[in-house]
CSV table of C-alpha atoms in Angstrom, one decimal:
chain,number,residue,atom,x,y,z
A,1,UNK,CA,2.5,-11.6,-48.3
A,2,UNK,CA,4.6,-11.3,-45.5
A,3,UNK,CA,2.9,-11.3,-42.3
A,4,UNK,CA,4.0,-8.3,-40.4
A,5,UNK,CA,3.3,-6.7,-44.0
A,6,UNK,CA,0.0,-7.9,-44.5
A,7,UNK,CA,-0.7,-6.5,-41.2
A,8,UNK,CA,0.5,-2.8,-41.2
A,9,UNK,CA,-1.6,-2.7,-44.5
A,10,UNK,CA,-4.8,-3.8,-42.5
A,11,UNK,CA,-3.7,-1.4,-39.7
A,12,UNK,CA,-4.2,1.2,-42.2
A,13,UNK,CA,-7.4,0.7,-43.6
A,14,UNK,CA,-8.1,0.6,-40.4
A,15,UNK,CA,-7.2,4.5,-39.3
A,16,UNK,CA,-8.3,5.5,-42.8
A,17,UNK,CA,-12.3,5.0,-41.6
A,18,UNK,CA,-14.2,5.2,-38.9
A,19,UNK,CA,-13.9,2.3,-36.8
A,20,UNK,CA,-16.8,1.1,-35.2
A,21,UNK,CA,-18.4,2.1,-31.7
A,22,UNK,CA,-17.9,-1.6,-30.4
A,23,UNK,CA,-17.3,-4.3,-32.1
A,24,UNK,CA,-18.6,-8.3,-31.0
A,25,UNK,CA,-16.8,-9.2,-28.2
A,26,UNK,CA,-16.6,-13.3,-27.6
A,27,UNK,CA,-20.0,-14.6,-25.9
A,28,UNK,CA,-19.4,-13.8,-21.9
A,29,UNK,CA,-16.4,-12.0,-22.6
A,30,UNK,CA,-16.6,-8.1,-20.7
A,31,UNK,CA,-15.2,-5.5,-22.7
A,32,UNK,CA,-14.5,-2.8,-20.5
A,33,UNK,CA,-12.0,-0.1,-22.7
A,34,UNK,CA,-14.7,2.3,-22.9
A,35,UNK,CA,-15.0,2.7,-19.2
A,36,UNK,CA,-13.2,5.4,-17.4
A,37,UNK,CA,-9.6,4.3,-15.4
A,38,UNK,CA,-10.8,1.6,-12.2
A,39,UNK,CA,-7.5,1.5,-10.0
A,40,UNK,CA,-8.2,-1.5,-7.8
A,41,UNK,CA,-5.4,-2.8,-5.3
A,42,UNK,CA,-5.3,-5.9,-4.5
A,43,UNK,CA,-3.0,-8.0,-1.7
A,44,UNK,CA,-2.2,-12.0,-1.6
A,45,UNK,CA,0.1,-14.0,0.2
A,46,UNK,CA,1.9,-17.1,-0.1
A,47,UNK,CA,1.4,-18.9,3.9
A,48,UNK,CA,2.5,-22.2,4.6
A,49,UNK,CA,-0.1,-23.9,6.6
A,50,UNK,CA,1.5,-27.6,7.0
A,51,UNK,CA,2.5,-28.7,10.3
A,52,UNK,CA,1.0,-28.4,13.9
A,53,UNK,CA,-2.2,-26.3,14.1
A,54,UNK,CA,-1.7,-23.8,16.6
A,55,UNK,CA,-5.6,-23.1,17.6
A,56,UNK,CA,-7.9,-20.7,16.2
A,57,UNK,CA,-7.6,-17.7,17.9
A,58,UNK,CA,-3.6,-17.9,17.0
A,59,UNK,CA,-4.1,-18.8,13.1
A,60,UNK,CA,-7.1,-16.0,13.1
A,61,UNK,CA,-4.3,-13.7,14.7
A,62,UNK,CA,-1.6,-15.1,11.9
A,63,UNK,CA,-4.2,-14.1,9.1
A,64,UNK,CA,-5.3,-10.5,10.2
A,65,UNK,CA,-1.9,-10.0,10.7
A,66,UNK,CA,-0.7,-10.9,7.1
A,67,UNK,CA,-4.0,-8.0,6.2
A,68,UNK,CA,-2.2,-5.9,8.2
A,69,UNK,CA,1.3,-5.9,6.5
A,70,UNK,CA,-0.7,-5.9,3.1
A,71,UNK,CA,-2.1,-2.9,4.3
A,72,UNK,CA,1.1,-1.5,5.2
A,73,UNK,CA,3.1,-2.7,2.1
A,74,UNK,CA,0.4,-0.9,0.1
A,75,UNK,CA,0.3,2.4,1.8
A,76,UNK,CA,4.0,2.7,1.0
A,77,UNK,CA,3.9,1.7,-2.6
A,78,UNK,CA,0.7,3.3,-3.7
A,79,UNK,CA,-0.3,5.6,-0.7
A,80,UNK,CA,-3.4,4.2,0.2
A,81,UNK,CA,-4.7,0.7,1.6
A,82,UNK,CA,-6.0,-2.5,-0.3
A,83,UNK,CA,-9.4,-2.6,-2.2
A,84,UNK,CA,-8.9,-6.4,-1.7
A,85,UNK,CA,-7.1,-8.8,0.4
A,86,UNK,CA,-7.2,-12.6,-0.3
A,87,UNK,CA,-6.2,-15.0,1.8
A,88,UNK,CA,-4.7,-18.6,0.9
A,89,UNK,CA,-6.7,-22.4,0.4
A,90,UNK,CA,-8.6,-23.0,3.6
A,91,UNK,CA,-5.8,-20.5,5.7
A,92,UNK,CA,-8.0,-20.6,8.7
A,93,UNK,CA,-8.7,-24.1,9.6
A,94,UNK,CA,-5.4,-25.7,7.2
A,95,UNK,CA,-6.0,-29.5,5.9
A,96,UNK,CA,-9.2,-31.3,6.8
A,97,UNK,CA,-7.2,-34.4,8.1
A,98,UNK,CA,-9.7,-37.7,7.8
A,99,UNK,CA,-12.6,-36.5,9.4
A,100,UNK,CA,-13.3,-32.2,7.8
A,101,UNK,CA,-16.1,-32.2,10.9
A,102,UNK,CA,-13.2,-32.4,13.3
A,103,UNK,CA,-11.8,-29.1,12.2
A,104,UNK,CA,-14.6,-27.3,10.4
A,105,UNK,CA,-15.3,-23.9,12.1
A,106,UNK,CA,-19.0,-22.1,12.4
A,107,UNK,CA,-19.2,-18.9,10.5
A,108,UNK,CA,-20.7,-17.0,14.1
A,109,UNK,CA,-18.0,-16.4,16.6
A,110,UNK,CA,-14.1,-15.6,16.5
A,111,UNK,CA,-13.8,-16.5,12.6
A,112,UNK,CA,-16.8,-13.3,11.8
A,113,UNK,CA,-15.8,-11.0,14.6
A,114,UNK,CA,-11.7,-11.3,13.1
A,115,UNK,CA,-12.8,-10.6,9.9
A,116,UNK,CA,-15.2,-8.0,10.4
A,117,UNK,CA,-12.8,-5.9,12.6
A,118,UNK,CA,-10.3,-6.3,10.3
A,119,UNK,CA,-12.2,-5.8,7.0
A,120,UNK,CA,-13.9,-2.6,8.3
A,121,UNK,CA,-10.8,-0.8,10.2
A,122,UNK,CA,-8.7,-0.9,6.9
A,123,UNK,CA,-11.7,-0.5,4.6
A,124,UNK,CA,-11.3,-3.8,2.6
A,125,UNK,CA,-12.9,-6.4,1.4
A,126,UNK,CA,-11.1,-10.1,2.7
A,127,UNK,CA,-11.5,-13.1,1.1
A,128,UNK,CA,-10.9,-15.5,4.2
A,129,UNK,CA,-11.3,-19.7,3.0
A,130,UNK,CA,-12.0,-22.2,5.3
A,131,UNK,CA,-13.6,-25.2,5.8
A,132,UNK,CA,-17.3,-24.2,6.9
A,133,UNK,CA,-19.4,-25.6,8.9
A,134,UNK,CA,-22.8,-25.5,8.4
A,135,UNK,CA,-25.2,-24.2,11.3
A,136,UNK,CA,-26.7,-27.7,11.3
A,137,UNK,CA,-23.2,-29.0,12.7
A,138,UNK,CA,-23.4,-31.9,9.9
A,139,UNK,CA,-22.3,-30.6,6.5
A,140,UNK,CA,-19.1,-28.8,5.8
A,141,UNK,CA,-17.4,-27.4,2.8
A,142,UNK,CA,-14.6,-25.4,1.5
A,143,UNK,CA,-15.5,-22.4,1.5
A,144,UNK,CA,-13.9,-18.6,1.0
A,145,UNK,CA,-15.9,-15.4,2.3
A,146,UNK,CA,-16.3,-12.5,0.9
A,147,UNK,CA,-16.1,-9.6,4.2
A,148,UNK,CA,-17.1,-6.5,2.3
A,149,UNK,CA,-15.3,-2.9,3.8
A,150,UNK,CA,-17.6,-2.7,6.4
A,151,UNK,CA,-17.0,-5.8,7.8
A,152,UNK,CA,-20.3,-7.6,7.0
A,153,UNK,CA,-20.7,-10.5,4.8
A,154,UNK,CA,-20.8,-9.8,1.6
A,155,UNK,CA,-21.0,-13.8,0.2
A,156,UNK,CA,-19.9,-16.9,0.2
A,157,UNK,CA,-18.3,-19.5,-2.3
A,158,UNK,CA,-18.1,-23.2,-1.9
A,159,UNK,CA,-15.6,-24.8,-3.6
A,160,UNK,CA,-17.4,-27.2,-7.0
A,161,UNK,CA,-14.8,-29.2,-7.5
A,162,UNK,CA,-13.5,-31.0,-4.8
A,163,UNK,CA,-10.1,-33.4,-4.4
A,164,UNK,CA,-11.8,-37.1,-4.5
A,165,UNK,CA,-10.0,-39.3,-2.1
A,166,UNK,CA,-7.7,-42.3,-4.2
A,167,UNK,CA,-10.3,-45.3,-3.3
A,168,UNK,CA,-12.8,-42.8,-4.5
A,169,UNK,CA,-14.7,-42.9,-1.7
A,170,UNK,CA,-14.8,-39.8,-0.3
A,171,UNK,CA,-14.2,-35.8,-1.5
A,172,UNK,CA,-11.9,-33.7,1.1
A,173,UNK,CA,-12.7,-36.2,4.0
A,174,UNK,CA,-16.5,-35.4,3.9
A,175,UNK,CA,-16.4,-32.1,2.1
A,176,UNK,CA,-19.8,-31.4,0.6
A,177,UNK,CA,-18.8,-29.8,-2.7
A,178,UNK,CA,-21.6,-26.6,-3.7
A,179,UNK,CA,-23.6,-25.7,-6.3
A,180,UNK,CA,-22.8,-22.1,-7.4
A,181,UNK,CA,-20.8,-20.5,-8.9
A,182,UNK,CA,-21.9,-16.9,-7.7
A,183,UNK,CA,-20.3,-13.6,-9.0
A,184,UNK,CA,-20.2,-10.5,-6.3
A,185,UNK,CA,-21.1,-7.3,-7.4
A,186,UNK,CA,-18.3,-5.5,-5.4
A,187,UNK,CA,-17.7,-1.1,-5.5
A,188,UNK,CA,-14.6,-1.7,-7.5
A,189,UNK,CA,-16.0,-4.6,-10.4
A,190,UNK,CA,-17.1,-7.9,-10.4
A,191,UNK,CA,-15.3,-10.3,-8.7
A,192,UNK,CA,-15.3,-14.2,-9.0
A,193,UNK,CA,-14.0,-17.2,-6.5
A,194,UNK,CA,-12.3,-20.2,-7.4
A,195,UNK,CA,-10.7,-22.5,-5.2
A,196,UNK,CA,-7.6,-24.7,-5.7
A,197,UNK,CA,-8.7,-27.4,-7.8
A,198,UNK,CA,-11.5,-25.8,-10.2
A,199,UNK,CA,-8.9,-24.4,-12.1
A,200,UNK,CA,-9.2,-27.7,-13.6
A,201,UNK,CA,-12.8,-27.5,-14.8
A,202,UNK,CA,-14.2,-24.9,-17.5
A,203,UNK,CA,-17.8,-25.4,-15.6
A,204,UNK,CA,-16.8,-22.5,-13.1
A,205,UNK,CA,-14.8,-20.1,-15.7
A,206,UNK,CA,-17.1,-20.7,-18.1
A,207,UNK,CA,-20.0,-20.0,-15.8
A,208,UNK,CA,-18.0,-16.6,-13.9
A,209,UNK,CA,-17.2,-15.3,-18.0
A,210,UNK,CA,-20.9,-15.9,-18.7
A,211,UNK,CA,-21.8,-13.6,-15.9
A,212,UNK,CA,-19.6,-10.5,-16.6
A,213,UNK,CA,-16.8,-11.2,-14.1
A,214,UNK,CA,-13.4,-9.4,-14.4
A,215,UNK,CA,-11.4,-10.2,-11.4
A,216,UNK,CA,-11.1,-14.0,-10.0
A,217,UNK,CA,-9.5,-14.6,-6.3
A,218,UNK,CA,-8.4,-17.9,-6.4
A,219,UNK,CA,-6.9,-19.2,-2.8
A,220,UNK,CA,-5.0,-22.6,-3.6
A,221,UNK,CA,-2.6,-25.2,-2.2
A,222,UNK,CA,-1.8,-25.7,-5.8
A,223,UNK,CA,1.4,-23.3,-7.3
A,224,UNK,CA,0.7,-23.6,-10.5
A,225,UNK,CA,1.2,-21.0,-13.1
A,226,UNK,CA,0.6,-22.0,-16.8
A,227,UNK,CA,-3.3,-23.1,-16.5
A,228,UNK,CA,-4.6,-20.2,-14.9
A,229,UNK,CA,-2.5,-17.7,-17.2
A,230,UNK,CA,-4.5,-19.7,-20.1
A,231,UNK,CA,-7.9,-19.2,-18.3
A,232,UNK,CA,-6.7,-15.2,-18.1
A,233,UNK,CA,-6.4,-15.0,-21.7
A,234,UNK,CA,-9.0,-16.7,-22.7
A,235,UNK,CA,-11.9,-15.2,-20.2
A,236,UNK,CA,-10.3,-11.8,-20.6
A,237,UNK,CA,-9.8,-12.3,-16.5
A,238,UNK,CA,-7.3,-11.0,-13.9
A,239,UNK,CA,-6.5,-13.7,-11.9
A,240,UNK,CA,-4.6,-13.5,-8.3
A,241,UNK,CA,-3.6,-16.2,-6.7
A,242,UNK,CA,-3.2,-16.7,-2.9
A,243,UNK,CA,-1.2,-20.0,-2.0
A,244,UNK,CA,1.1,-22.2,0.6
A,245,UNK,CA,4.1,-22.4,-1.3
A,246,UNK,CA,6.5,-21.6,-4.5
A,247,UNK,CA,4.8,-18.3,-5.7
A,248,UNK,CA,1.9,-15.9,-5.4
A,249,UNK,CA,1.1,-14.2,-8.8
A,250,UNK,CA,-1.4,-11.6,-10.6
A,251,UNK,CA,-2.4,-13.3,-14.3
A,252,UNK,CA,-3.3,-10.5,-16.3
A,253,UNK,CA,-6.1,-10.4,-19.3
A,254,UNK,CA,-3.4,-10.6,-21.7
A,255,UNK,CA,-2.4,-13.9,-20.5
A,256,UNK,CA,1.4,-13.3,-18.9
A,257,UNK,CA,2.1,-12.8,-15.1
A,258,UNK,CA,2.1,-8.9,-14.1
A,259,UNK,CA,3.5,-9.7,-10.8
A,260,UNK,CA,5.0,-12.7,-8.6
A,261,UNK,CA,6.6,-13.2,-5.2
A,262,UNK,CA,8.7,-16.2,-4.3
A,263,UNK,CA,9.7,-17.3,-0.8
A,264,UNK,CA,11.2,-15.6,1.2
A,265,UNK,CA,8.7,-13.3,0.3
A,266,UNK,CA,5.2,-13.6,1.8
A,267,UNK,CA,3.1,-10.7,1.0
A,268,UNK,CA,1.9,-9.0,-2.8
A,269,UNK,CA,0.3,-5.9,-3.5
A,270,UNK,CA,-0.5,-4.7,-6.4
A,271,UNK,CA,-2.7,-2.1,-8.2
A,272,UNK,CA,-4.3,-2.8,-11.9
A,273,UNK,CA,-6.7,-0.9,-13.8
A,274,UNK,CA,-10.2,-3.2,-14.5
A,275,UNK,CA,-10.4,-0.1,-17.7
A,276,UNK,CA,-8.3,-1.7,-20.3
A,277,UNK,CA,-7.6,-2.9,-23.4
A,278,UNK,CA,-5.8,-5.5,-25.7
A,279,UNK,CA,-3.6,-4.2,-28.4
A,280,UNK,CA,-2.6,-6.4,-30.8
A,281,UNK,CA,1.1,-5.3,-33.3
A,282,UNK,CA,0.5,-2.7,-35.5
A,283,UNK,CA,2.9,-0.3,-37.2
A,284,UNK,CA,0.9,2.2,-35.9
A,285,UNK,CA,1.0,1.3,-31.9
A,286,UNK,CA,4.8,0.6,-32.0
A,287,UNK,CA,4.8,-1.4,-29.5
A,288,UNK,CA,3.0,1.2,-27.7
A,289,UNK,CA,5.3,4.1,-28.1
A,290,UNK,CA,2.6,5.7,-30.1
A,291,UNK,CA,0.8,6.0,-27.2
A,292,UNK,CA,3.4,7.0,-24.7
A,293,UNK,CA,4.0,9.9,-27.2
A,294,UNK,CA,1.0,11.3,-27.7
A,295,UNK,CA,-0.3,10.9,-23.8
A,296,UNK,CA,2.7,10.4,-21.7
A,297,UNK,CA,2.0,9.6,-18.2
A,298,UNK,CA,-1.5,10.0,-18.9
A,299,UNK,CA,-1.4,6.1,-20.2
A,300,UNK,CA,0.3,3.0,-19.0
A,301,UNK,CA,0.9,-0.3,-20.8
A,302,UNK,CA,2.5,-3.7,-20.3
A,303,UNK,CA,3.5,-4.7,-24.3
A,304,UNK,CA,4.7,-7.9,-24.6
A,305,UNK,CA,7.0,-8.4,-27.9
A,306,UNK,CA,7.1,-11.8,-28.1
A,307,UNK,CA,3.6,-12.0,-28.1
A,308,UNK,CA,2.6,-9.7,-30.6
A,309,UNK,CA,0.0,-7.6,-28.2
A,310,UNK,CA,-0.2,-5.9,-25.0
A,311,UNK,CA,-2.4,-4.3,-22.3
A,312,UNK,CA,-3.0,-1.0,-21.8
A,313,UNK,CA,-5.2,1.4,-19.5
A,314,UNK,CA,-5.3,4.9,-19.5
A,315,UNK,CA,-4.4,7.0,-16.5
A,316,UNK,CA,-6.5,10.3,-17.8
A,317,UNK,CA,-10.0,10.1,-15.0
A,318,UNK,CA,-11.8,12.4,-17.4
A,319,UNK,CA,-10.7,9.7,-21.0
A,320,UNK,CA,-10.9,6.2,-21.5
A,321,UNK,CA,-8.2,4.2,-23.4
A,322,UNK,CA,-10.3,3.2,-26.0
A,323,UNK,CA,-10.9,7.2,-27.1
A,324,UNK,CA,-7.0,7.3,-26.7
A,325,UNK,CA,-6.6,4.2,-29.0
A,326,UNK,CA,-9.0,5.5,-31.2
A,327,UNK,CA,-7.3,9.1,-31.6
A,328,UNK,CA,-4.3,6.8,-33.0
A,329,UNK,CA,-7.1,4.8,-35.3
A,330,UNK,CA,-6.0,1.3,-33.7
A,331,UNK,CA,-8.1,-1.6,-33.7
A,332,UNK,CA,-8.3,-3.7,-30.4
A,333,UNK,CA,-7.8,-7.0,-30.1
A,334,UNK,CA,-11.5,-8.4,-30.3
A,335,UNK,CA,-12.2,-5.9,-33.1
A,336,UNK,CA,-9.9,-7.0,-35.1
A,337,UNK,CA,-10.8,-11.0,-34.9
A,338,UNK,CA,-14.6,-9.3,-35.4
A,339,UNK,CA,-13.5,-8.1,-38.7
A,340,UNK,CA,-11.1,-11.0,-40.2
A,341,UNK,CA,-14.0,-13.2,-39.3
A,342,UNK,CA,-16.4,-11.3,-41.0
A,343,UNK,CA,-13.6,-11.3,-44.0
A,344,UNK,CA,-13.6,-15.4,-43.4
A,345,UNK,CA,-17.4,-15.8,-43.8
A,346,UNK,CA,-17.6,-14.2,-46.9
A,347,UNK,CA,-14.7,-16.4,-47.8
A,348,UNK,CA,-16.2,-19.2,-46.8
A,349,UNK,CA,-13.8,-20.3,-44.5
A,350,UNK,CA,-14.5,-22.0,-41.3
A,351,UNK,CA,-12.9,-20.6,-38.0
């Protein structure tokens, strides 16, 4: 049977019966359709940090500074601030050099009092990486903090998986890589940190999936777009990165980029709903028309032809999309592989 055939047929069995309350989602993996709309807005920035450092006070003035014109960009395009501003790899203390003690910072002083003005003025939480000295003035790592919106403290991340030196020697000139891979219970979801190179590792993703998260800041020297739109699609995961060159870009769950700035730009915002769901083709979503018929403004989507599926989130603060998907008897995505594998089992066909 032809494919697209096969599965308009399965489409409608599937509005011809009550479709289940929730079906199995993948082990870790949130499914958050039946929640009402979560508008979150988020900023990033692409800042080139190479070249001569110009002190501490200046780079902490360079960084609330790009806060502010997120804050500004935002109040023009969605007329109100941030909900989250991330800042790039280690953007207040730039490369370690050979010796990471040399340029480390202390958390107590200017680095807390920047932060915490700037977080709690404009109501938003800040990730702000650096390398981070400890208290004991010996170890360091590279870390991001998490300034919640009143400008206290809200966690800390230390980067796992550090850049080992070529003689093997050393990790990020006498980084001390952590242990945890915390998730932060913020007002707007749950948000996970990755930094630069554990994008490489499925020990952090893995870990951050297992604990619910649904939003990933992940500052980075590294540009790179095609691994971390795969560790979107596969975590169900918005990831934004924040970096020092080529691009800054918001992965979205349904693994393609929703938004992307290139030099000469320097600052993103951008608002997404953490309320969605994955469509997958049917001949009843025509490629989400369906919807956009029957609820108008009331729902927005992102449907990607040429991969067969699409995101959407509802707009409605009173109906989630999965009761508008449901009114149209559509399947989501993880329903759908819930019920072909249930089809394989009894087939006896391995996954």
């Amino acid at each position: 049977m032809h494919r697209r055939k096969f599965l308009t047929s399965v489409s409608g069995l599937a509005s011809g019966a009550a479709l289940p309350a929730a079906a199995s989602a993948p082990a870790g993996v949130r499914i958050t359709s039946h929640t009402l709309p979560r508008k979150v807005i988020i900023g990033t920035a692409i800042q080139n940090l190479w070249g001569t450092y110009p002190g501490l006070r200046q780079r902490l003035d360079q960084l609330t500074g790009l806060v502010d014109r997120m804050v500004e960009q935002s109040g023009e395009k969605y007329g109100r601030g941030p909900d989250l501003a991330i800042l790039t790899e280690t953007a207040v203390t730039g490369e370690a050099g050979k010796d990471v003690r040399a340029c480390a910072v202390q958390m107590e002083g200017a680095l807390r009092e920047a932060f915490s003005r700037t977080a709690s003025q404009h109501r938003c939480y800040i990730v702000a990486p650096t390398y981070l000295l400890a208290a004991d003035g010996k170890r360091c790592s590279n870390a991001a903090i998490l300034f919640g919106r009143d400008g206290t403290v809200a966690g800390i991340y230390r980067k796992v998986h550090l850049v080992v030196a070529p003689d093997g020697e050393t990790m990020e000139s006498g980084s001390t890589p952590g242990t945890d891979v915390p998730v932060f219970q913020c007002d707007f979801g749950r948000l996970g940190i990755q930094i630069c190179y554990d994008m490489e590792f499925d020990r952090g993703w893995d870990e951050l999936a297992r604990q619910g998260c649904e939003l990933v800041a992940w500052p980075t020297q590294s540009p790179q777009t095609a691994t971390p739109a795969f560790r979107a699609m596969r975590d169900r995961l918005y990831i934004v990165s924040s970096t020092w060159r080529t691009n800054a870009s918001i992965f979205e769950p349904s693994g393609r980029i929703a938004a992307q700035i290139r030099p000469p730009e320097s600052v993103l915002t951008y608002e997404m709903d953490l309320s969605y769901a994955i469509l997958p083709w049917s001949a009843r979503l025509d490629n989400g028309k369906a919807l956009q018929k029957k609820f108008g403004e009331r729902v927005s989507f992102h449907y990607y032809e040429d991969e067969d599926r699409g995101i959407f989130w509802s707009n409605d603060p009173r109906m989630t999309i999965r009761e508008m998907a449901r009114s149209l008897g559509l399947e989501e995505q993880h329903e759908q592989f819930a019920r072909v594998r249930q089809v394989y089992r009894k087939a006896g066909l391995r996954e």
